[in-house]
Tab-separated table of C-alpha atoms in Angstrom:
chain	number	residue	atom	x	y	z
A	1	UNK	CA	-44.542	-56.814	155.434
A	2	UNK	CA	-46.872	-58.841	152.716
A	3	UNK	CA	-50.800	-59.390	153.022
A	4	UNK	CA	-52.312	-62.449	152.724
A	5	UNK	CA	-53.646	-62.905	149.419
A	6	UNK	CA	-51.318	-60.383	148.386
A	7	UNK	CA	-48.328	-62.322	147.820
A	8	UNK	CA	-45.697	-61.636	145.932
A	9	UNK	CA	-45.365	-64.602	142.632
A	10	UNK	CA	-43.507	-67.892	143.444
A	11	UNK	CA	-41.216	-69.466	141.219
A	12	UNK	CA	-44.707	-71.879	140.284
A	13	UNK	CA	-46.608	-68.885	139.224
A	14	UNK	CA	-44.947	-67.594	136.504
A	15	UNK	CA	-46.477	-67.616	133.144
A	16	UNK	CA	-46.351	-70.096	130.528
A	17	UNK	CA	-46.884	-70.757	127.497
A	18	UNK	CA	-46.592	-68.496	124.306
A	19	UNK	CA	-48.056	-65.542	126.848
A	20	UNK	CA	-44.976	-65.854	129.093
A	21	UNK	CA	-42.503	-66.082	126.433
A	22	UNK	CA	-43.480	-62.541	124.812
A	23	UNK	CA	-41.259	-60.098	124.035
A	24	UNK	CA	-42.591	-56.092	124.653
A	25	UNK	CA	-41.854	-54.168	121.097
A	26	UNK	CA	-41.978	-50.890	120.718
A	27	UNK	CA	-44.551	-48.367	121.209
A	28	UNK	CA	-43.994	-47.492	117.203
A	29	UNK	CA	-44.794	-51.250	116.426
A	30	UNK	CA	-47.085	-51.336	118.770
A	31	UNK	CA	-49.149	-48.688	117.222
A	32	UNK	CA	-48.997	-49.803	113.791
A	33	UNK	CA	-49.728	-53.567	114.559
A	34	UNK	CA	-53.103	-52.462	116.653
A	35	UNK	CA	-54.016	-50.004	113.591
A	36	UNK	CA	-54.128	-53.539	111.786
A	37	UNK	CA	-55.990	-55.717	113.923
A	38	UNK	CA	-57.835	-52.403	113.911
A	39	UNK	CA	-58.718	-52.334	109.917
A	40	UNK	CA	-59.473	-56.149	109.844
A	41	UNK	CA	-61.856	-55.944	112.089
A	42	UNK	CA	-63.475	-53.231	111.066
A	43	UNK	CA	-63.236	-50.911	114.855
A	44	UNK	CA	-62.962	-47.064	113.870
A	45	UNK	CA	-60.019	-45.742	114.443
A	46	UNK	CA	-60.903	-42.847	116.956
A	47	UNK	CA	-61.306	-46.116	120.011
A	48	UNK	CA	-57.316	-45.330	119.766
A	49	UNK	CA	-57.296	-42.358	121.163
A	50	UNK	CA	-60.132	-42.520	123.155
A	51	UNK	CA	-60.589	-43.167	127.518
A	52	UNK	CA	-60.680	-47.353	128.185
A	53	UNK	CA	-64.454	-47.181	129.582
A	54	UNK	CA	-66.019	-43.263	127.880
A	55	UNK	CA	-69.260	-44.339	127.141
A	56	UNK	CA	-70.230	-46.635	129.446
A	57	UNK	CA	-72.545	-46.118	132.401
A	58	UNK	CA	-71.049	-46.030	135.684
A	59	UNK	CA	-73.455	-48.907	137.014
């Protein structure tokens, strides 16, 4: 049984527009793209290997 508020997606709930049409890319290609964008934004490369909430307080 599915709980209310946690129902499966209906046909009308599917993503639309550009985001809904994106295809998956291989991990190697994703990493290359990520590194390019990080260089563009001047983000330190060490962030790639860091856990998401590393260095942030819990509260």
